[in-house]
């Protein structure tokens, strides 16, 4: 029940549409009742029956089980089952046509029901199932094509589907061309690069918007002709060698190498940070000074301790240059 207008509506939940079946019960405070006698009806705020759904029911009601369900084809149905019986029997449904529900076969799918009892789903020409195991999920184009591209007319054909229709309301029609035959309708969608399909009936051509979500081929579409653009498949040349598979990228090895490189860089950055730390710099600068002082005083002591006059000039010449350099470096360090 729609609370804003009081109508009982069946609609496709995956696509926005006004509904494929509804009751004329517009008003406030409407409710659906399924009573113990097995009848379904709609009441107003005064609890008055204003619309009966179930009109005939097996009696006595207490001898039967009753249930009302919406099946996977979008039909709201009521069944009865005798307590001593073995089968459920259909007591009421809003419509009998299996393909009545909107979008029953999904986007770019077509619902077919030649006997008006069973239905099957198939993809439109030029399309393939989204799920090969479940065509009811819809289809996708086998070849994606820009029909507005230059010279695109050479890359597609227009196929005819007899006794079928792209059912939609006025908002689903891209345009309408009156007083034309089927060939003129075909030319109209070829000339319109924004239109993928069209329905032709009673000299009227209705060009359709995309995506196509409600294509039907059943009793209600007898005499209607559906036209759809289909890209031309490019044949595969068996002589052209297939591209060889590239060597698979070893992501694990790449991560391990990256981790090793990152660890090494982190270690080097740590060493650099310690080296350039002000406290470390004071220690580093102090160490050469201590070494030079030690070298200087060590050799001065050696020179002083040499007692033999004949050896003192030779030792003095041997160490003189190094001691002189050490003294100059210590002076520069003090500055």
CSV table of C-alpha atoms in Angstrom, one decimal, residues 10 39 42 85 125 128 132 182 290 297 312:
chain,number,residue,atom,x,y,z
A,10,UNK,CA,3.0,-3.6,-7.9
A,39,UNK,CA,-10.9,-12.9,1.4
A,42,UNK,CA,-9.0,-2.8,0.9
A,85,UNK,CA,-5.5,-32.5,-0.2
A,125,UNK,CA,20.4,-9.3,-30.1
A,128,UNK,CA,25.2,-11.4,-23.5
A,132,UNK,CA,25.4,-17.2,-17.6
A,182,UNK,CA,8.6,0.2,-40.8
A,290,UNK,CA,92.8,15.7,22.6
A,297,UNK,CA,103.2,16.5,24.5
A,312,UNK,CA,119.0,15.2,19.6
